[in-house]
Amino acid sequence: MTPHLSITDQPIDVAAALAAVQTETAGAVNSFIGTVRNQSGGRPVRRLHYESYDSMALTQLGHVVAQAYEKWPMLQEVAVVHRKGTLALGDVAVVVAVATPHRAESFAACQYIIDTLKQVVTIWKREEYEDGTEWVAAHP
Amino acid sequence: MTPHLSITDQPIDVAAALAAVQTETAGAVNSFIGTVRNQSGGRPVRRLHYESYDSMALTQLGHVVAQAYEKWPMLQEVAVVHRKGTLALGDVAVVVAVATPHRAESFAACQYIIDTLKQVVTIWKREEYEDGTEWVAAHP
Amino acid sequence: MSLKIALFGITREIVGTSVIELPAPAPATVGALLDELRKQYPALGELRSCAVAVNNEYASNDQALHTVDAIALIPPVAGG
Amino acid sequence: MSLKIALFGITREIVGTSVIELPAPAPATVGALLDELRKQYPALGELRSCAVAVNNEYASNDQALHTVDAIALIPPVAGG
């Protein structure tokens, strides 16, 4: 039940993340995969760059997952892998996978983890457009 | 945007189902994977057998997915693969994968599809225990 | 007029075959067919539910049945 | 007493380096550090938010800072 949490500059192996959470005791696996979209707020995106404060990101991710285990005591396995560095369109930026004995909790726990990750985990995204770049969410 | 719907007696290729829904226009992919648990209602399960009325199952699955497209117009890609035949513990029984531009809708649409699939799609499950078998949900 | 009815899962086990052929009940409706089948196979009445499908769609009790229809008994489903 | 502050993303670009070393403000608190940094780098004040992390945890304004602490500026995150 130790969660598999990592931040990597290599392409994410989605199948490995899913396999990491599958067990014979948990019949429900929900996963969220975030990929690089070709536009953001109507503006064409060429590629992305993620920067991470790894030690804090992993600490905060650990807190998020611990909160999920508290909220859903039936939660069994969790894997979260976040990519950093330069990503092309369509590349996988993040995978969250959770396994629970029952279905509804797998959706709820996975959604809680990705939603909370986006609020507290110290990773920053710079979008590159045809005519410039922008740190996402930096300004009001 | 034609959904990928299938019922197969071969092991499900989860990675292929996920790849089928990933596009550069939809940044959010949610998937649900149902695997064979080693117990059911506290009773140890040795293996499962799924029987399918394929033509009706695919018809009903098409209705379910069409309803999801109506409820979430931003829904882009959908893949549903259901296994039939004899499955061992841990085997993947079903995969639902959906892709949307935004996150919340990917969770909602995926959950709708698996929840509704379980209500209307003509697939039956027989659990095998140490001391007998039972068609799941058949009796009150 | 006769009807062929496809059977799956527990209904197949109750009836003992995967297809039965019956003279159409009068009236030839889904409801009358279910009544007839429950009379011949009382164990069908013990199921949590038993629907009838016509041409891959769930049918209501008053739906008319024809020889050419693909008819099936649908015991409680349990996919996923 | 001096403090080292790690910088990421847009704060790294605003300050122009990934680590700065400053004399500790008086009092040596998170709030005083933020005030000092915003004075030296007014563009930090234009961010939607700018938190301070101490030893990998988000810190409140009244938290005391020490030379040995791992301190970082945390502009609005955007993972996922």
XYZ file of C-alpha atoms in Angstrom:
440
model
C 0.000 0.000 0.000
C 3.042 2.299 -0.237
C 2.089 4.717 -2.977
C 4.223 4.883 -6.107
C 5.030 8.578 -6.500
C 7.542 9.955 -8.936
C 8.583 12.920 -11.018
C 10.523 12.073 -14.105
C 12.109 13.735 -17.110
C 11.528 10.571 -19.157
C 8.357 9.639 -21.087
C 5.771 8.222 -18.676
C 5.107 4.502 -18.917
C 1.328 4.535 -18.442
C 1.025 0.746 -18.558
C 3.575 0.419 -15.755
C 1.686 2.917 -13.588
C -1.546 0.995 -14.119
C 0.133 -2.331 -13.460
C 1.595 -0.937 -10.228
C -1.864 -0.509 -8.707
C -3.589 -3.667 -9.918
C -4.107 -6.344 -7.288
C -6.409 -9.310 -6.824
C -8.062 -7.616 -3.859
C -9.028 -4.372 -5.585
C -11.338 -4.860 -8.541
C -11.660 -1.196 -9.511
C -8.867 0.856 -11.037
C -9.489 4.439 -12.038
C -6.847 6.436 -13.807
C -6.489 9.955 -15.028
C -4.028 10.786 -17.781
C -3.257 14.390 -18.592
C -1.800 14.975 -22.032
C -0.506 18.069 -23.797
C -3.298 19.815 -25.707
C -2.721 21.664 -28.937
C -4.409 24.790 -27.606
C -4.913 26.666 -24.375
C -7.674 29.205 -23.985
C -8.082 29.249 -27.758
C -4.379 29.942 -28.364
C -2.439 27.318 -30.354
C 0.216 25.641 -28.216
C 3.409 24.303 -29.788
C 4.873 22.586 -26.773
C 5.133 22.759 -22.998
C 7.848 22.949 -20.424
C 7.304 21.709 -16.864
C 9.631 22.790 -14.104
C 9.515 21.002 -10.755
C 10.773 21.627 -7.240
C 11.139 17.894 -6.839
C 11.698 17.459 -3.104
C 8.736 19.659 -2.200
C 6.577 18.265 -4.998
C 7.083 14.744 -3.668
C 6.471 15.881 -0.087
C 3.231 17.611 -1.050
C 2.175 14.705 -3.246
C 2.703 12.427 -0.251
C 0.390 14.662 1.788
C -2.261 14.589 -0.945
C -2.178 10.808 -1.129
C -2.221 10.486 2.677
C -5.344 12.686 2.718
C -6.929 10.419 0.117
C -6.202 7.342 2.251
C -7.882 9.120 5.183
C -10.935 10.093 3.159
C -11.341 6.673 1.512
C -10.114 4.009 3.949
C -10.857 1.317 1.340
C -8.278 2.889 -0.990
C -5.631 0.272 -1.654
C -3.003 1.259 -4.210
C -2.013 4.629 -5.616
C 0.449 5.611 -8.310
C 1.198 9.152 -9.419
C 3.801 9.964 -12.042
C 4.410 13.522 -13.240
C 6.627 14.406 -16.153
C 8.960 17.394 -16.179
C 11.058 19.013 -18.883
C 9.953 19.729 -22.429
C 6.849 17.951 -23.739
C 5.450 17.763 -27.251
C 1.761 17.848 -28.199
C 0.061 14.638 -27.132
C 2.745 13.670 -24.631
C 1.572 12.360 -21.275
C 2.193 14.951 -18.553
C 0.688 13.161 -15.569
C -0.849 9.833 -14.623
C -2.827 9.181 -11.468
C -3.998 5.608 -10.891
C -5.843 4.262 -7.871
C -7.217 0.853 -6.971
C -10.140 0.214 -4.640
C -12.372 -2.794 -4.030
C -15.417 -0.844 -5.239
C -16.002 1.391 -8.195
C -17.372 4.691 -6.935
C -14.477 5.224 -4.545
C -11.928 4.706 -7.318
C -13.395 7.649 -9.238
C -13.687 9.866 -6.163
C -10.179 9.182 -4.883
C -8.539 9.609 -8.284
C -10.347 12.890 -8.877
C -9.425 14.146 -5.410
C -5.760 13.380 -6.014
C -5.497 15.081 -9.405
C -7.568 18.094 -8.287
C -5.504 18.587 -5.125
C -2.210 17.878 -6.892
C -2.949 20.819 -9.177
C -3.427 23.088 -6.179
C -0.407 22.245 -4.056
C 2.258 20.291 -5.924
C 5.216 22.498 -6.836
C 5.319 22.048 -10.581
C 5.127 24.929 -13.010
C 4.035 24.927 -16.617
C 5.319 27.208 -19.338
C 3.331 27.098 -22.563
C 5.042 27.897 -25.832
C 2.943 29.554 -28.536
C 3.771 30.676 -32.046
C 4.514 34.150 -30.723
C 5.868 33.735 -27.214
C 5.685 31.822 -23.958
C 3.743 32.115 -20.721
C 3.942 30.642 -17.217
C 0.451 29.252 -16.779
C -1.644 30.758 -13.964
C 1.175 33.040 -12.844
C -0.727 36.298 -13.267
C -4.254 37.285 -12.216
C -15.261 10.491 -32.731
C -16.700 7.063 -33.590
C -16.506 5.169 -30.317
C -14.384 2.037 -30.124
C -16.725 -0.579 -28.662
C -15.953 -4.266 -28.497
C -16.580 -7.522 -26.689
C -13.768 -9.996 -26.886
C -12.820 -13.432 -25.633
C -9.144 -12.437 -25.745
C -7.168 -10.651 -22.991
C -7.890 -6.923 -23.112
C -5.085 -4.680 -24.350
C -5.491 -1.786 -21.926
C -2.743 0.283 -23.501
C -4.428 0.004 -26.903
C -7.761 1.162 -25.462
C -6.073 4.166 -23.858
C -4.142 4.959 -27.021
C -7.386 4.811 -29.011
C -8.818 7.812 -27.155
C -5.748 10.033 -26.866
C -5.687 13.024 -29.173
C -3.946 16.368 -29.246
C -7.268 18.163 -28.784
C -8.377 16.363 -25.614
C -5.989 16.815 -22.710
C -7.919 14.722 -20.192
C -8.262 10.959 -20.367
C -10.114 9.107 -17.656
C -10.249 5.351 -17.619
C -11.892 2.726 -15.511
C -10.495 -0.785 -15.420
C -12.469 -3.551 -13.766
C -10.434 -6.584 -12.737
C -11.385 -9.917 -11.225
C -11.333 -9.740 -7.413
C -10.374 -12.683 -5.254
C -13.549 -12.402 -3.211
C -17.167 -11.404 -3.595
C -19.289 -10.510 -0.582
C -16.679 -12.102 1.650
C -16.676 -15.378 -0.296
C -13.389 -16.424 -1.937
C -13.649 -16.415 -5.734
C -11.554 -18.790 -7.813
C -12.425 -17.488 -11.230
C -15.198 -15.908 -13.271
C -17.092 -16.653 -16.408
C -18.717 -13.902 -18.470
C -21.401 -14.743 -20.984
C -22.486 -12.125 -23.500
C -25.398 -11.605 -25.878
C -23.023 -9.800 -28.183
C -25.333 -8.147 -30.719
C -27.568 -6.687 -28.006
C -24.644 -5.823 -25.743
C -23.064 -3.764 -28.522
C -26.404 -2.149 -29.373
C -26.998 -1.171 -25.754
C -23.411 -0.035 -25.310
C -23.891 2.191 -28.346
C -26.946 3.722 -26.666
C -25.016 4.308 -23.444
C -22.199 6.060 -25.268
C -24.640 8.117 -27.338
C -26.284 9.260 -24.096
C -22.869 10.245 -22.757
C -22.172 12.326 -25.886
C -25.517 14.059 -25.333
C -24.835 14.760 -21.665
C -21.249 15.958 -22.217
C -21.055 17.622 -25.638
C -17.326 18.220 -25.097
C -16.757 14.455 -24.931
C -14.395 13.557 -27.743
C -13.250 9.948 -27.805
C -14.639 6.844 -26.117
C -13.409 3.275 -25.976
C -15.136 0.412 -24.188
C -13.830 -3.140 -24.266
C -15.506 -5.938 -22.330
C -14.056 -9.398 -21.962
C -16.121 -12.571 -22.101
C -15.344 -16.215 -21.393
C -13.366 -17.531 -18.451
C -11.219 -15.078 -16.469
C -8.638 -15.707 -13.781
C -8.097 -13.578 -10.670
C -6.588 -10.241 -11.596
C -7.635 -10.436 -15.240
C -9.064 -7.280 -16.779
C -12.818 -7.690 -17.335
C -13.660 -4.259 -18.696
C -11.991 -1.033 -19.747
C -13.770 2.267 -20.296
C -11.657 5.176 -21.526
C -12.854 8.644 -22.440
C -11.091 11.782 -23.603
C -12.314 15.325 -23.078
C -10.643 18.728 -23.289
C -11.227 19.307 -19.574
C -10.749 17.149 -16.543
C -14.017 17.095 -14.594
C -16.017 15.946 -17.600
C -13.664 13.027 -18.229
C -14.426 11.647 -14.768
C -18.164 12.255 -15.047
C -18.528 10.731 -18.510
C -16.409 7.680 -17.703
C -18.362 7.029 -14.514
C -21.664 7.430 -16.337
C -20.637 4.924 -18.979
C -19.458 2.208 -16.585
C -22.419 2.727 -14.218
C -24.957 2.555 -17.035
C -23.167 -0.305 -18.798
C -23.647 -2.368 -15.663
C -27.383 -1.689 -15.738
C -28.227 -2.378 -19.361
C -25.493 -4.223 -21.230
C -26.378 -7.887 -21.754
C -23.422 -9.567 -20.129
C -23.767 -12.077 -17.327
C -21.230 -13.081 -14.713
C -20.935 -16.472 -13.088
C -18.609 -16.592 -10.102
C -16.856 -19.818 -9.229
C -16.175 -20.476 -5.555
C -14.476 -23.370 -3.788
C -17.857 -24.985 -3.282
C -20.029 -24.012 -6.221
C -20.941 -21.324 -8.715
C -23.462 -18.505 -8.866
C -24.878 -16.176 -11.519
C -24.245 -12.776 -9.985
C -27.330 -10.648 -9.197
C -29.704 -13.260 -10.620
C -31.732 -13.741 -7.460
C -33.233 -11.208 -5.031
C -47.010 -18.832 -35.700
C -44.049 -19.864 -33.574
C -41.387 -17.834 -31.805
C -37.734 -18.628 -31.178
C -36.355 -17.334 -27.916
C -32.638 -17.069 -27.181
C -31.579 -17.835 -23.622
C -28.514 -16.665 -21.719
C -26.899 -17.164 -18.352
C -29.211 -18.466 -15.690
C -32.251 -18.601 -17.999
C -30.306 -20.909 -20.289
C -29.530 -23.126 -17.323
C -33.135 -23.077 -16.090
C -34.560 -24.008 -19.481
C -31.687 -26.339 -20.307
C -31.025 -25.100 -23.827
C -29.831 -21.917 -25.505
C -32.826 -21.528 -27.834
C -36.425 -22.636 -27.416
C -39.175 -22.538 -29.983
C -42.754 -22.018 -28.780
C -46.144 -21.503 -30.391
C -46.868 -17.770 -30.135
C -49.103 -17.002 -27.158
C -52.419 -15.236 -27.680
C -52.117 -12.315 -27.768
C -48.580 -12.511 -29.205
C -47.099 -9.978 -26.814
C -44.055 -9.800 -24.584
C -46.232 -9.984 -21.467
C -48.087 -13.068 -22.631
C -44.813 -14.758 -23.602
C -43.361 -14.094 -20.140
C -46.512 -15.507 -18.512
C -46.294 -18.633 -20.645
C -42.581 -19.149 -19.937
C -43.039 -18.635 -16.195
C -45.810 -21.246 -16.250
C -43.595 -23.779 -18.039
C -40.438 -22.887 -16.064
C -41.449 -21.700 -12.580
C -37.780 -21.041 -11.646
C -37.882 -18.038 -14.007
C -40.283 -16.420 -11.539
C -37.654 -16.598 -8.819
C -35.229 -14.331 -10.657
C -34.746 -10.770 -9.486
C -35.970 -9.697 -12.924
C -36.475 -11.171 -16.340
C -36.837 -8.842 -19.299
C -37.539 -9.654 -22.920
C -35.452 -8.227 -25.727
C -36.753 -7.820 -29.261
C -34.229 -7.100 -31.983
C -31.541 -6.107 -29.485
C -33.755 -3.665 -27.597
C -35.504 -4.012 -24.257
C -39.237 -4.506 -24.916
C -42.284 -3.473 -22.901
C -44.944 -5.973 -21.911
C -47.442 -4.799 -24.507
C -45.033 -5.016 -27.434
C -46.217 -7.355 -30.199
C -44.032 -10.273 -31.246
C -43.500 -11.629 -34.757
C -41.884 -14.775 -36.098
C -39.073 -12.776 -37.673
C -38.159 -10.996 -34.433
C -34.928 -11.820 -32.627
C -36.374 -12.511 -29.192
C -34.338 -13.167 -26.057
C -34.887 -13.552 -22.344
C -32.707 -11.157 -20.354
C -32.089 -12.170 -16.745
C -30.381 -9.609 -14.455
C -27.237 -8.409 -16.189
C -23.900 -8.268 -14.397
C -21.282 -6.881 -16.727
C -18.348 -4.743 -15.649
C 22.531 35.681 9.460
C 21.811 35.149 5.794
C 19.146 33.145 4.010
C 19.316 31.243 0.733
C 16.116 31.252 -1.272
C 15.472 28.854 -4.140
C 13.537 30.237 -7.093
C 11.407 28.422 -9.652
C 9.424 29.188 -12.755
C 8.449 32.809 -13.143
C 10.125 33.887 -9.883
C 13.415 32.509 -11.196
C 12.911 34.545 -14.359
C 11.961 37.699 -12.440
C 14.984 37.503 -10.146
C 17.274 36.211 -12.888
C 18.872 33.367 -10.942
C 17.784 30.097 -9.357
C 19.103 30.873 -5.860
C 19.558 34.194 -4.090
C 21.241 34.816 -0.783
C 19.977 37.702 1.360
C 20.700 39.036 4.820
C 17.862 37.818 7.044
C 15.188 40.505 7.453
C 14.244 41.740 10.930
C 12.236 40.005 12.212
C 13.429 36.882 10.378
C 9.966 35.733 9.342
C 8.318 34.596 6.148
C 6.216 37.769 5.997
C 9.237 40.067 6.378
C 11.149 38.093 3.749
C 8.276 38.444 1.282
C 8.077 42.197 1.959
C 11.809 42.564 1.355
C 11.737 40.532 -1.858
C 8.744 42.442 -3.218
C 10.600 45.675 -2.523
C 13.691 44.480 -4.418
C 11.703 42.795 -7.216
C 8.397 44.625 -7.698
C 7.328 42.161 -10.431
C 6.836 39.562 -7.684
C 3.918 41.677 -6.460
C 2.183 41.260 -9.813
C 1.888 37.501 -9.460
C -1.461 35.931 -8.641
C 0.172 34.579 -5.503
C 3.624 33.991 -4.102
C 4.023 31.616 -1.198
C 7.121 30.710 0.759
C 8.117 27.136 1.432
C 10.277 26.117 4.370
C 11.723 22.611 4.334
C 9.286 21.439 1.639
C 6.188 22.719 3.432
C 4.076 25.797 2.797
C 4.851 28.351 5.514
C 2.657 30.992 7.140
C 3.707 34.645 7.278
C 4.645 34.523 10.950
C 6.902 31.470 10.641
C 10.488 32.108 11.755
C 13.336 31.494 9.300
C 16.762 30.047 10.063
C 19.963 29.817 8.056
C 19.691 26.055 7.894
C 16.150 26.114 6.457
C 15.521 25.142 2.861
C 13.577 28.216 1.761
C 11.880 28.640 -1.610
C 9.543 31.077 -3.315
C 6.474 29.322 -4.701
C 4.661 31.179 -7.483
C 1.254 29.820 -8.618
C 1.672 26.121 -9.353
C 0.350 24.559 -12.546
C 1.035 20.853 -12.509
C -1.195 18.229 -14.054
